[in-house]
PDB file of C-alpha atoms in Angstrom:
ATOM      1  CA  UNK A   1      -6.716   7.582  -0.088  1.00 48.00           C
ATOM      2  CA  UNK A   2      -9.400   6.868  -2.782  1.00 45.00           C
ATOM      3  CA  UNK A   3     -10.171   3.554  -3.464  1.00 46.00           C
ATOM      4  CA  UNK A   4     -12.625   1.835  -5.897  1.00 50.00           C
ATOM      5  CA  UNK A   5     -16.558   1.894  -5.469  1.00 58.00           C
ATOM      6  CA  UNK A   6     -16.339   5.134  -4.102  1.00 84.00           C
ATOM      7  CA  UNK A   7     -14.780   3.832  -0.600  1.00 90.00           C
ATOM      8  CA  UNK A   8     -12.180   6.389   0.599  1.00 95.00           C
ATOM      9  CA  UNK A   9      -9.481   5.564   3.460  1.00 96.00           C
ATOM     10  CA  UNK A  10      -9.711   8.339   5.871  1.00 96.00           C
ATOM     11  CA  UNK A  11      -6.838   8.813   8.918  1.00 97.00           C
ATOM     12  CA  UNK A  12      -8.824  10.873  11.468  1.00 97.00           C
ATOM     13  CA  UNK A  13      -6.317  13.942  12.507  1.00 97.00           C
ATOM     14  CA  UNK A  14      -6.512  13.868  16.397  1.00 96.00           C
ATOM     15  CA  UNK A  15      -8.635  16.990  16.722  1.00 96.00           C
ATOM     16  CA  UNK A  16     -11.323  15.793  14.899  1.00 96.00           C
ATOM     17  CA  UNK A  17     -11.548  12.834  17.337  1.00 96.00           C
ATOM     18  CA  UNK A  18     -14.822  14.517  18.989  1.00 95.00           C
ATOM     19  CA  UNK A  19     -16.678  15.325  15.264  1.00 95.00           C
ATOM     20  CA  UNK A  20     -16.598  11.411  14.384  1.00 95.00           C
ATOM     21  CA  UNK A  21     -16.710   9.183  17.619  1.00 95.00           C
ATOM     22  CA  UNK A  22     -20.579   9.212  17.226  1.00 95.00           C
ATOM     23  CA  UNK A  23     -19.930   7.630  13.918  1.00 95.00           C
ATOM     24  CA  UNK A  24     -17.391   4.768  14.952  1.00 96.00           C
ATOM     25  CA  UNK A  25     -17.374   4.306  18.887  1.00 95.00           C
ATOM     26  CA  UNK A  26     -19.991   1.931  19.251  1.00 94.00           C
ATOM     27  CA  UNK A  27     -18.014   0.048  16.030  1.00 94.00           C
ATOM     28  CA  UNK A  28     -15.123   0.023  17.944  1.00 94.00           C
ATOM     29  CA  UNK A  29     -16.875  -0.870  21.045  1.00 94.00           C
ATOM     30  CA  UNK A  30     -18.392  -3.721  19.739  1.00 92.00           C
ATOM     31  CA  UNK A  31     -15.025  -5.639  18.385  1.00 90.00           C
ATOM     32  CA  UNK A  32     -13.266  -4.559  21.718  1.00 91.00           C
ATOM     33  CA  UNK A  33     -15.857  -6.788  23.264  1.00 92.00           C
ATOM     34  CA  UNK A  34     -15.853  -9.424  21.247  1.00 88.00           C
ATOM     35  CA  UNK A  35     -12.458 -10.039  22.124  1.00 82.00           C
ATOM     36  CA  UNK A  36     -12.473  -8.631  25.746  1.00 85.00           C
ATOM     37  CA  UNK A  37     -12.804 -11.009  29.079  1.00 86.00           C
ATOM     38  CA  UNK A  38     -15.545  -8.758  30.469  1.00 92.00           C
ATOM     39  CA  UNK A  39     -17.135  -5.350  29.586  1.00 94.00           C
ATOM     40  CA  UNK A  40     -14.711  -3.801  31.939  1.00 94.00           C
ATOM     41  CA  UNK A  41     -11.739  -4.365  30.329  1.00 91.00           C
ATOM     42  CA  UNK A  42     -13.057  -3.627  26.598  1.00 91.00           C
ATOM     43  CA  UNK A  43     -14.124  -0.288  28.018  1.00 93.00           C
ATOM     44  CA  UNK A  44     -10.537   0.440  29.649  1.00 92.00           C
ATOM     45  CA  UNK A  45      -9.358  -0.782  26.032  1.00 91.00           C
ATOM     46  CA  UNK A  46     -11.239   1.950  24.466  1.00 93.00           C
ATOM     47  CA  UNK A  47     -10.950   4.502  26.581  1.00 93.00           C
ATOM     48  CA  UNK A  48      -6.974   3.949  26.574  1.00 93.00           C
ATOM     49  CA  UNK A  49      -7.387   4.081  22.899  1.00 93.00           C
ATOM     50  CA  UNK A  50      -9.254   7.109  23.103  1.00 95.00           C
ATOM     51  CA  UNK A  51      -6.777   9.218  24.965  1.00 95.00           C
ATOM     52  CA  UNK A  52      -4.154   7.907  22.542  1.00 96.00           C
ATOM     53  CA  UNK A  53      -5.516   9.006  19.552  1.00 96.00           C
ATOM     54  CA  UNK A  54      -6.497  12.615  21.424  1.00 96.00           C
ATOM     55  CA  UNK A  55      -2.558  12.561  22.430  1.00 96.00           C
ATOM     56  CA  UNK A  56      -1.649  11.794  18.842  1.00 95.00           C
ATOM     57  CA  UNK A  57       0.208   8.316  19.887  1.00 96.00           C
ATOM     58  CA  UNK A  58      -2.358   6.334  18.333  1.00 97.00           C
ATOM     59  CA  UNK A  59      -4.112   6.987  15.420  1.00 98.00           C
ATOM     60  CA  UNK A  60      -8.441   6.660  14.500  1.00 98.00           C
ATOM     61  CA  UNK A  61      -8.795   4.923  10.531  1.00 97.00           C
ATOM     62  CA  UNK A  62     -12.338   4.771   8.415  1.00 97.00           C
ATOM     63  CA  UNK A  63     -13.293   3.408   5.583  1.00 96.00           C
ATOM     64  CA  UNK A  64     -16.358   5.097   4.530  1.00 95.00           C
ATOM     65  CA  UNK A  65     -18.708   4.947   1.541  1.00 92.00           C
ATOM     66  CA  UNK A  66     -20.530   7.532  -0.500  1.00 87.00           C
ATOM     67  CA  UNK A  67     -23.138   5.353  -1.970  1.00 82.00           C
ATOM     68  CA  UNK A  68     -25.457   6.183   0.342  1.00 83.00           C
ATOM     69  CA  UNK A  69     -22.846   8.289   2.669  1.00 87.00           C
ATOM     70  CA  UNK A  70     -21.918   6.164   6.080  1.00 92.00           C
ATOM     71  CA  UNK A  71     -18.375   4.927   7.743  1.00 95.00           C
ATOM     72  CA  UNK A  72     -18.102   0.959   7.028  1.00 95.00           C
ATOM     73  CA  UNK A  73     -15.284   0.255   9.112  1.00 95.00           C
ATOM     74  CA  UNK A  74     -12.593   1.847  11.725  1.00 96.00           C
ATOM     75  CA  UNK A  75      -9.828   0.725  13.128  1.00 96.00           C
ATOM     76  CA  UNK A  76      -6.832   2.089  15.417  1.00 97.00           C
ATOM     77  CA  UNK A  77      -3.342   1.701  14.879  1.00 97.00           C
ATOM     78  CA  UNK A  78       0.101   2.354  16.898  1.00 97.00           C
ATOM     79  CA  UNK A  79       3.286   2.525  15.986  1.00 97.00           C
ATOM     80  CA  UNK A  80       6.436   0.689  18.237  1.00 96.00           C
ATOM     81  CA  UNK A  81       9.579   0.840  18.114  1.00 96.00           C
ATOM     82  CA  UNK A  82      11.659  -2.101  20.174  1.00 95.00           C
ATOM     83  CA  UNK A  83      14.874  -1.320  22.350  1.00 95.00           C
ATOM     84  CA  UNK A  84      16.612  -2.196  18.751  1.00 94.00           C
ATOM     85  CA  UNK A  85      14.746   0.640  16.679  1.00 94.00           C
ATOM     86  CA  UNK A  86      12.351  -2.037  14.995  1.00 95.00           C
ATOM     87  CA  UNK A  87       9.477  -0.262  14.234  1.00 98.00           C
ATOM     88  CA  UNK A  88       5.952  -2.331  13.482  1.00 98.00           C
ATOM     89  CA  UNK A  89       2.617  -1.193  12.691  1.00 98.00           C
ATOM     90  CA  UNK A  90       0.055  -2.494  14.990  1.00 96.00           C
ATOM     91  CA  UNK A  91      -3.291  -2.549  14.196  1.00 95.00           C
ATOM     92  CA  UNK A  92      -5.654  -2.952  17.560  1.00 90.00           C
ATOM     93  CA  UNK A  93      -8.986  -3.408  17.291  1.00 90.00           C
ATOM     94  CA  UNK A  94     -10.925  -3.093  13.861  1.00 92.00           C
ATOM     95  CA  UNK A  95     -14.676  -3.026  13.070  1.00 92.00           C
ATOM     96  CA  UNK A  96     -16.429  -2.877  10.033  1.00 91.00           C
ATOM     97  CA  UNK A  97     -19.273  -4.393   7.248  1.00 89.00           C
ATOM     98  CA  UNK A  98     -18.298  -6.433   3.988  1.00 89.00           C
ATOM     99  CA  UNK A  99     -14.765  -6.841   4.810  1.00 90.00           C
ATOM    100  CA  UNK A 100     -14.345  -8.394   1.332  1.00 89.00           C
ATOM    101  CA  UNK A 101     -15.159  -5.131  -0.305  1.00 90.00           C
ATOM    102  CA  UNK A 102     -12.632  -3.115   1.443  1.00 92.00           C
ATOM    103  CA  UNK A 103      -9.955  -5.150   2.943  1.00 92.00           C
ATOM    104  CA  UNK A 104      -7.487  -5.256   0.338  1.00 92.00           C
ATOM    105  CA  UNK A 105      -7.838  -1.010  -0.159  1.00 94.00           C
ATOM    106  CA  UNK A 106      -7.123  -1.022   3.843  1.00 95.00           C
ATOM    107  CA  UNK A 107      -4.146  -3.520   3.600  1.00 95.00           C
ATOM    108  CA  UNK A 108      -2.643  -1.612   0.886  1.00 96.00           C
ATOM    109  CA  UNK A 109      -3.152   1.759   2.938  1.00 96.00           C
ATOM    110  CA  UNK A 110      -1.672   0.457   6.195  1.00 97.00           C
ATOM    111  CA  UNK A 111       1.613  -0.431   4.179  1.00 97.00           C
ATOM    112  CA  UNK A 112       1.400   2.915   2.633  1.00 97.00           C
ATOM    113  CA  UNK A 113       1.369   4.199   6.027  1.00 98.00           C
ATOM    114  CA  UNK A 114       4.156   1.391   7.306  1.00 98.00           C
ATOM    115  CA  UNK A 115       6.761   2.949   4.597  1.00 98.00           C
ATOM    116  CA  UNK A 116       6.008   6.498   5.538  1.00 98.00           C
ATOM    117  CA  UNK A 117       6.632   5.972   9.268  1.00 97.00           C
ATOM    118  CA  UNK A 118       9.725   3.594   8.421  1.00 97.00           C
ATOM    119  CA  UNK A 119       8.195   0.582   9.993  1.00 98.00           C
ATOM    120  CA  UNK A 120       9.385  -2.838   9.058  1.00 97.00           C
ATOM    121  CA  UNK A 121       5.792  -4.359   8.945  1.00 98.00           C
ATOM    122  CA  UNK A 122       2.051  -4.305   9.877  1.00 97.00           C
ATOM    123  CA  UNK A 123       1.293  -6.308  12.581  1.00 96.00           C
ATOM    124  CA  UNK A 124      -2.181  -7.782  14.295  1.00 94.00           C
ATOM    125  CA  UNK A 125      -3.698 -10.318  16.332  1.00 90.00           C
ATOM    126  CA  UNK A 126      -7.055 -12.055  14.706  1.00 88.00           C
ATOM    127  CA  UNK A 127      -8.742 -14.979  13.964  1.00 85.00           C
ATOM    128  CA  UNK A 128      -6.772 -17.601  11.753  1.00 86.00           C
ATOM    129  CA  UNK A 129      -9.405 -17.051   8.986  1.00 86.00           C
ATOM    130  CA  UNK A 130      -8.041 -13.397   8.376  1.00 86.00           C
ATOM    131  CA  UNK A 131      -5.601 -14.966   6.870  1.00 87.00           C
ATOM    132  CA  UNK A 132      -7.891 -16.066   3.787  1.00 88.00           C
ATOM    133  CA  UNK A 133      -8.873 -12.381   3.722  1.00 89.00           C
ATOM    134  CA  UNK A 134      -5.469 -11.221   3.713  1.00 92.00           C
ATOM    135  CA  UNK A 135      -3.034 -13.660   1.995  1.00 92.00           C
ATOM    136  CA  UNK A 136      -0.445 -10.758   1.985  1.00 95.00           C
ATOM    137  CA  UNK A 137      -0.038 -11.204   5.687  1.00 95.00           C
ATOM    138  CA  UNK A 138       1.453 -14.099   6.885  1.00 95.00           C
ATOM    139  CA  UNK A 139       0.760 -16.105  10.132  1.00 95.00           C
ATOM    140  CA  UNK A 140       3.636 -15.612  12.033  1.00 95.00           C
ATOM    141  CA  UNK A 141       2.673 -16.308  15.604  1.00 94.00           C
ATOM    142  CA  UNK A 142      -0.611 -18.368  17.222  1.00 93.00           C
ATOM    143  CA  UNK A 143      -1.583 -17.859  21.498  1.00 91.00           C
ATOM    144  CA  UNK A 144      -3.189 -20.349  23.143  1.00 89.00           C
ATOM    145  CA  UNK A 145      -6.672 -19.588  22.856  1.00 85.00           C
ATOM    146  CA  UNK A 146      -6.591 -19.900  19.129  1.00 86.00           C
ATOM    147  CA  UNK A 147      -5.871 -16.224  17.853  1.00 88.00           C
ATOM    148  CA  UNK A 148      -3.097 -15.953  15.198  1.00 92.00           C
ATOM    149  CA  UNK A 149      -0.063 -12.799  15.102  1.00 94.00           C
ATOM    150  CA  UNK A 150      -0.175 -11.793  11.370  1.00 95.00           C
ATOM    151  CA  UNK A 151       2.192  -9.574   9.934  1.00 97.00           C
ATOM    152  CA  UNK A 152       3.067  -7.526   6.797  1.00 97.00           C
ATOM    153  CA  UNK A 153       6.296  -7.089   5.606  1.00 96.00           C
ATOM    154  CA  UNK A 154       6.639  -3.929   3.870  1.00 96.00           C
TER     155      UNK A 154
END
């Protein structure tokens, strides 16, 4: 998906996994930690993640930018489907530069994606202030230690 400013939305097929982890692991490393308990379990969360996008039940997202050429953000999503044949988009742990620049193009791609897979919505957990960033999500859930569920109807 092309977007504006030369910032293209890239879904990373499975096999290509090994060609672009050097380019978005430690990305993705970094947010698992920042909302991990310990370095242990963020590095369990990744490397689950990583075998699910290599078994194709998970997939690896980039935005990247050609002026100069570099990846500004990645992300991994899953799709579920409840015992009642709900299907959601979840979106699991996302890293990235100048969110404001490239949000919008990424919220509009993951519903893209939501209709194509016949999901009901895109769902994640964040900070409450993603939903200033992304007033087409609404706040539909909040845990105990502050972070909000936000979700997309699409």
């Amino acid at each position: 998906m092309q977007s504006p400013d030369d910032i293209k939305i890239v879904c990373v097929p499975p096999d290509r996994l090994p060609d672009v982890w050097h380019l978005v692991g430690g990305m993705l490393l970094r947010a698992q930690l920042a909302s991990s308990t310990t370095a242990d379990d963020a590095i369990d969360k990744v490397v689950m993640g990583i075998r699910a996008i290599a078994d194709g039940t998970a997939q690896l997202w980039m935005v990247t930018a050609e002026n100069p050429p570099r990846v500004v953000s990645a992300w991994v999503t899953q799709i579920h489907q409840d015992e009642d044949g709900d299907r959601t988009v979840g979106i699991y742990v996302m890293s990235g530069m100048n969110a404001r620049k490239w949000m919008q193009e990424v919220s509009a791609a993951m519903a893209e994606f939501a209709k194509a897979e016949k999901c009901r919505a895109v769902v994640f957990w964040g900070r409450k202030a993603w939903g200033r960033l992304l007033p087409e999500f609404k706040r539909v859930d909040t845990r105990d230690d502050g972070a909000a569920l936000f979700e997309r109807a699409v």
